[in-house]
Amino acid sequence: MNQKLFLLFHIGRDRYALQASDVAVVLPLAPLKQVPGAPPSVAGLFSYGGQHVPVLDISHLAHGQPAAVRMSTRLVLIHYALPGRAAQLLGLVLEKATDTLRCDPADFQSSGLDNQEAPYLGPVLRHHGELLQWITVDALLDARTRELLFPEQPAGEAA
């Protein structure tokens, strides 16, 4: 059996999952530096290990409402794959990110929907009487936001 570990969290009242292998570290929610001019789902910048990490608010991305600030809201740093480049850290503000689930990824099935506005929404799994949806981390950012957060040539560097 091909068991994988998933980090579970909420967006609104619904539950979602990230594959744990995508997760670098789970931290308590911390103050972020705002990024003026960025899309509203960009919560800000976070300094981690001497690196500046852009942070995305998943609740805001999905529903247009910022994540609730509560004890179970976490700052989760993930490995974000960039086309043709090394993966970078991307922060995610996730509500109720306190549980894990070990299961076979093949148990997740297609939702039957083709939501072009939310390409990060992956297959679903029935778990404890509710549907749990897998978030595809590499599809979280549209091209404009990806270029803003991870420019080919960072600002201030000579060509």
PDB file of C-alpha atoms in Angstrom:
ATOM      1  CA  MET A   1       0.000   0.000   0.000  1.00  0.00           C
ATOM      2  CA  ASN A   2       1.345   3.439  -1.019  1.00  0.00           C
ATOM      3  CA  GLN A   3       0.606   5.467   2.135  1.00  0.00           C
ATOM      4  CA  LYS A   4       1.451   9.195   2.196  1.00  0.00           C
ATOM      5  CA  LEU A   5       1.082  11.748   4.958  1.00  0.00           C
ATOM      6  CA  PHE A   6      -1.140  14.808   4.445  1.00  0.00           C
ATOM      7  CA  LEU A   7      -1.480  18.005   6.497  1.00  0.00           C
ATOM      8  CA  LEU A   8      -5.164  18.863   6.961  1.00  0.00           C
ATOM      9  CA  PHE A   9      -6.564  22.399   7.241  1.00  0.00           C
ATOM     10  CA  HIS A  10      -9.737  24.409   6.662  1.00  0.00           C
ATOM     11  CA  ILE A  11     -10.847  27.005   4.166  1.00  0.00           C
ATOM     12  CA  GLY A  12     -14.085  28.309   5.614  1.00  0.00           C
ATOM     13  CA  ARG A  13     -16.012  25.271   6.835  1.00  0.00           C
ATOM     14  CA  ASP A  14     -14.456  22.843   4.333  1.00  0.00           C
ATOM     15  CA  ARG A  15     -11.405  20.636   4.868  1.00  0.00           C
ATOM     16  CA  TYR A  16      -8.410  20.420   2.574  1.00  0.00           C
ATOM     17  CA  ALA A  17      -5.120  18.539   2.437  1.00  0.00           C
ATOM     18  CA  LEU A  18      -1.519  19.241   1.455  1.00  0.00           C
ATOM     19  CA  GLN A  19       0.852  16.374   0.841  1.00  0.00           C
ATOM     20  CA  ALA A  20       3.349  16.518   3.724  1.00  0.00           C
ATOM     21  CA  SER A  21       6.273  16.042   1.329  1.00  0.00           C
ATOM     22  CA  ASP A  22       5.450  19.539  -0.039  1.00  0.00           C
ATOM     23  CA  VAL A  23       5.760  21.020   3.468  1.00  0.00           C
ATOM     24  CA  ALA A  24       9.120  22.385   4.672  1.00  0.00           C
ATOM     25  CA  VAL A  25       8.008  23.554   8.129  1.00  0.00           C
ATOM     26  CA  VAL A  26       4.853  24.408  10.094  1.00  0.00           C
ATOM     27  CA  LEU A  27       5.161  27.535  12.246  1.00  0.00           C
ATOM     28  CA  PRO A  28       2.864  29.590  14.449  1.00  0.00           C
ATOM     29  CA  LEU A  29       1.309  32.541  12.675  1.00  0.00           C
ATOM     30  CA  ALA A  30       3.788  35.437  12.701  1.00  0.00           C
ATOM     31  CA  PRO A  31       3.735  39.110  11.727  1.00  0.00           C
ATOM     32  CA  LEU A  32       4.252  39.689   8.003  1.00  0.00           C
ATOM     33  CA  LYS A  33       5.548  42.661   6.045  1.00  0.00           C
ATOM     34  CA  GLN A  34       2.827  43.851   3.681  1.00  0.00           C
ATOM     35  CA  VAL A  35       3.507  43.976  -0.069  1.00  0.00           C
ATOM     36  CA  PRO A  36       1.756  47.056  -1.523  1.00  0.00           C
ATOM     37  CA  GLY A  37       0.430  46.491  -5.036  1.00  0.00           C
ATOM     38  CA  ALA A  38       0.349  42.700  -4.671  1.00  0.00           C
ATOM     39  CA  PRO A  39      -2.882  40.749  -5.209  1.00  0.00           C
ATOM     40  CA  PRO A  40      -5.062  40.642  -2.058  1.00  0.00           C
ATOM     41  CA  SER A  41      -4.275  36.942  -1.514  1.00  0.00           C
ATOM     42  CA  VAL A  42      -0.592  37.808  -0.945  1.00  0.00           C
ATOM     43  CA  ALA A  43      -0.467  38.197   2.842  1.00  0.00           C
ATOM     44  CA  GLY A  44       3.088  39.582   2.873  1.00  0.00           C
ATOM     45  CA  LEU A  45       6.719  38.650   3.369  1.00  0.00           C
ATOM     46  CA  PHE A  46       8.210  36.575   6.156  1.00  0.00           C
ATOM     47  CA  SER A  47      11.887  36.273   7.070  1.00  0.00           C
ATOM     48  CA  TYR A  48      12.954  32.674   7.645  1.00  0.00           C
ATOM     49  CA  GLY A  49      16.554  31.571   8.020  1.00  0.00           C
ATOM     50  CA  GLY A  50      17.830  34.739   6.384  1.00  0.00           C
ATOM     51  CA  GLN A  51      15.543  34.242   3.395  1.00  0.00           C
ATOM     52  CA  HIS A  52      12.585  36.443   2.490  1.00  0.00           C
ATOM     53  CA  VAL A  53       9.591  34.177   1.904  1.00  0.00           C
ATOM     54  CA  PRO A  54       6.416  35.421   0.177  1.00  0.00           C
ATOM     55  CA  VAL A  55       3.237  34.340   1.971  1.00  0.00           C
ATOM     56  CA  LEU A  56      -0.132  33.534   0.431  1.00  0.00           C
ATOM     57  CA  ASP A  57      -3.401  33.559   2.410  1.00  0.00           C
ATOM     58  CA  ILE A  58      -5.233  30.477   1.124  1.00  0.00           C
ATOM     59  CA  SER A  59      -8.589  31.582   2.566  1.00  0.00           C
ATOM     60  CA  HIS A  60      -8.308  34.897   0.749  1.00  0.00           C
ATOM     61  CA  LEU A  61      -7.262  33.153  -2.465  1.00  0.00           C
ATOM     62  CA  ALA A  62     -10.235  30.774  -2.343  1.00  0.00           C
ATOM     63  CA  HIS A  63     -13.022  32.916  -0.840  1.00  0.00           C
ATOM     64  CA  GLY A  64     -11.822  36.511  -0.813  1.00  0.00           C
ATOM     65  CA  GLN A  65     -11.791  36.580   3.011  1.00  0.00           C
ATOM     66  CA  PRO A  66      -8.562  36.599   5.051  1.00  0.00           C
ATOM     67  CA  ALA A  67      -7.852  33.645   7.297  1.00  0.00           C
ATOM     68  CA  ALA A  68      -9.190  33.963  10.819  1.00  0.00           C
ATOM     69  CA  VAL A  69      -6.454  34.671  13.354  1.00  0.00           C
ATOM     70  CA  ARG A  70      -6.771  31.902  15.924  1.00  0.00           C
ATOM     71  CA  MET A  71      -4.458  29.589  17.843  1.00  0.00           C
ATOM     72  CA  SER A  72      -4.785  26.889  15.168  1.00  0.00           C
ATOM     73  CA  THR A  73      -3.941  29.205  12.246  1.00  0.00           C
ATOM     74  CA  ARG A  74      -0.463  28.352  11.032  1.00  0.00           C
ATOM     75  CA  LEU A  75       2.201  29.705   8.727  1.00  0.00           C
ATOM     76  CA  VAL A  76       3.177  26.706   6.617  1.00  0.00           C
ATOM     77  CA  LEU A  77       6.263  26.972   4.429  1.00  0.00           C
ATOM     78  CA  ILE A  78       6.081  24.765   1.357  1.00  0.00           C
ATOM     79  CA  HIS A  79       8.448  23.831  -1.458  1.00  0.00           C
ATOM     80  CA  TYR A  80       7.032  25.642  -4.495  1.00  0.00           C
ATOM     81  CA  ALA A  81       8.268  24.316  -7.843  1.00  0.00           C
ATOM     82  CA  LEU A  82       9.156  26.960 -10.407  1.00  0.00           C
ATOM     83  CA  PRO A  83       9.239  26.007 -14.092  1.00  0.00           C
ATOM     84  CA  GLY A  84      12.875  25.558 -15.158  1.00  0.00           C
ATOM     85  CA  ARG A  85      14.233  26.758 -11.795  1.00  0.00           C
ATOM     86  CA  ALA A  86      14.948  25.403  -8.339  1.00  0.00           C
ATOM     87  CA  ALA A  87      12.006  25.156  -5.943  1.00  0.00           C
ATOM     88  CA  GLN A  88      11.558  28.106  -3.597  1.00  0.00           C
ATOM     89  CA  LEU A  89       9.894  28.479  -0.216  1.00  0.00           C
ATOM     90  CA  LEU A  90       6.361  29.841  -0.313  1.00  0.00           C
ATOM     91  CA  GLY A  91       4.436  30.567   2.882  1.00  0.00           C
ATOM     92  CA  LEU A  92       0.780  29.677   3.280  1.00  0.00           C
ATOM     93  CA  VAL A  93      -1.529  31.002   5.984  1.00  0.00           C
ATOM     94  CA  LEU A  94      -3.743  28.021   6.817  1.00  0.00           C
ATOM     95  CA  GLU A  95      -6.652  27.841   9.271  1.00  0.00           C
ATOM     96  CA  LYS A  96      -6.974  24.893  11.665  1.00  0.00           C
ATOM     97  CA  ALA A  97      -3.763  23.314  10.339  1.00  0.00           C
ATOM     98  CA  THR A  98      -3.340  20.936  13.259  1.00  0.00           C
ATOM     99  CA  ASP A  99      -4.224  17.457  11.975  1.00  0.00           C
ATOM    100  CA  THR A 100      -2.614  14.945   9.658  1.00  0.00           C
ATOM    101  CA  LEU A 101      -3.919  11.977   7.727  1.00  0.00           C
ATOM    102  CA  ARG A 102      -2.021   8.981   6.384  1.00  0.00           C
ATOM    103  CA  CYS A 103      -3.683   7.431   3.346  1.00  0.00           C
ATOM    104  CA  ASP A 104      -3.078   6.141  -0.167  1.00  0.00           C
ATOM    105  CA  PRO A 105      -3.064   9.089  -2.614  1.00  0.00           C
ATOM    106  CA  ALA A 106      -4.932   6.828  -5.071  1.00  0.00           C
ATOM    107  CA  ASP A 107      -7.925   6.996  -2.678  1.00  0.00           C
ATOM    108  CA  PHE A 108      -8.456  10.614  -3.789  1.00  0.00           C
ATOM    109  CA  GLN A 109     -10.841  10.701  -6.761  1.00  0.00           C
ATOM    110  CA  SER A 110     -11.678  13.370  -9.318  1.00  0.00           C
ATOM    111  CA  SER A 111     -14.231  15.896  -8.097  1.00  0.00           C
ATOM    112  CA  GLY A 112     -15.836  15.882 -11.532  1.00  0.00           C
ATOM    113  CA  LEU A 113     -15.437  19.653 -11.774  1.00  0.00           C
ATOM    114  CA  ASP A 114     -13.156  21.642 -14.065  1.00  0.00           C
ATOM    115  CA  ASN A 115     -12.717  24.875 -12.119  1.00  0.00           C
ATOM    116  CA  GLN A 116     -10.423  27.037 -14.270  1.00  0.00           C
ATOM    117  CA  GLU A 117     -10.598  29.818 -11.639  1.00  0.00           C
ATOM    118  CA  ALA A 118      -9.087  27.538  -8.976  1.00  0.00           C
ATOM    119  CA  PRO A 119      -6.673  25.125 -10.737  1.00  0.00           C
ATOM    120  CA  TYR A 120      -5.069  24.259  -7.385  1.00  0.00           C
ATOM    121  CA  LEU A 121      -8.188  22.317  -6.318  1.00  0.00           C
ATOM    122  CA  GLY A 122      -7.350  18.670  -6.829  1.00  0.00           C
ATOM    123  CA  PRO A 123      -9.131  15.371  -6.256  1.00  0.00           C
ATOM    124  CA  VAL A 124     -11.324  14.611  -3.245  1.00  0.00           C
ATOM    125  CA  LEU A 125     -11.528  11.899  -0.589  1.00  0.00           C
ATOM    126  CA  ARG A 126     -14.484  10.994   1.614  1.00  0.00           C
ATOM    127  CA  HIS A 127     -13.137  11.070   5.174  1.00  0.00           C
ATOM    128  CA  HIS A 128     -15.222  10.936   8.374  1.00  0.00           C
ATOM    129  CA  GLY A 129     -18.419  11.792   6.496  1.00  0.00           C
ATOM    130  CA  GLU A 130     -17.069  14.827   4.657  1.00  0.00           C
ATOM    131  CA  LEU A 131     -15.153  15.518   1.478  1.00  0.00           C
ATOM    132  CA  LEU A 132     -11.502  16.380   1.866  1.00  0.00           C
ATOM    133  CA  GLN A 133      -9.898  18.099  -1.151  1.00  0.00           C
ATOM    134  CA  TRP A 134      -6.233  17.872  -2.111  1.00  0.00           C
ATOM    135  CA  ILE A 135      -4.537  21.206  -2.856  1.00  0.00           C
ATOM    136  CA  THR A 136      -1.999  21.051  -5.686  1.00  0.00           C
ATOM    137  CA  VAL A 137       0.703  23.440  -4.456  1.00  0.00           C
ATOM    138  CA  ASP A 138       2.361  23.958  -7.832  1.00  0.00           C
ATOM    139  CA  ALA A 139      -0.921  25.373  -9.197  1.00  0.00           C
ATOM    140  CA  LEU A 140      -1.489  27.915  -6.389  1.00  0.00           C
ATOM    141  CA  LEU A 141      -0.078  30.941  -8.221  1.00  0.00           C
ATOM    142  CA  ASP A 142      -1.216  32.352 -11.532  1.00  0.00           C
ATOM    143  CA  ALA A 143       1.539  33.523 -13.894  1.00  0.00           C
ATOM    144  CA  ARG A 144       1.305  37.208 -12.838  1.00  0.00           C
ATOM    145  CA  THR A 145       1.515  36.456  -9.106  1.00  0.00           C
ATOM    146  CA  ARG A 146       4.291  33.891  -9.637  1.00  0.00           C
ATOM    147  CA  GLU A 147       6.368  36.491 -11.534  1.00  0.00           C
ATOM    148  CA  LEU A 148       5.736  39.106  -8.811  1.00  0.00           C
ATOM    149  CA  LEU A 149       6.764  36.765  -5.973  1.00  0.00           C
ATOM    150  CA  PHE A 150       9.538  34.861  -7.787  1.00  0.00           C
ATOM    151  CA  PRO A 151      10.905  37.124 -10.543  1.00  0.00           C
ATOM    152  CA  GLU A 152      13.424  35.676 -12.991  1.00  0.00           C
ATOM    153  CA  GLN A 153      15.655  38.673 -12.204  1.00  0.00           C
ATOM    154  CA  PRO A 154      15.060  39.884  -8.606  1.00  0.00           C
ATOM    155  CA  ALA A 155      14.722  43.671  -8.281  1.00  0.00           C
ATOM    156  CA  GLY A 156      17.972  45.443  -7.569  1.00  0.00           C
ATOM    157  CA  GLU A 157      20.174  42.846  -9.277  1.00  0.00           C
ATOM    158  CA  ALA A 158      22.225  43.811 -12.288  1.00  0.00           C
ATOM    159  CA  ALA A 159      21.498  42.090 -15.580  1.00  0.00           C
TER     160      ALA A 159
END
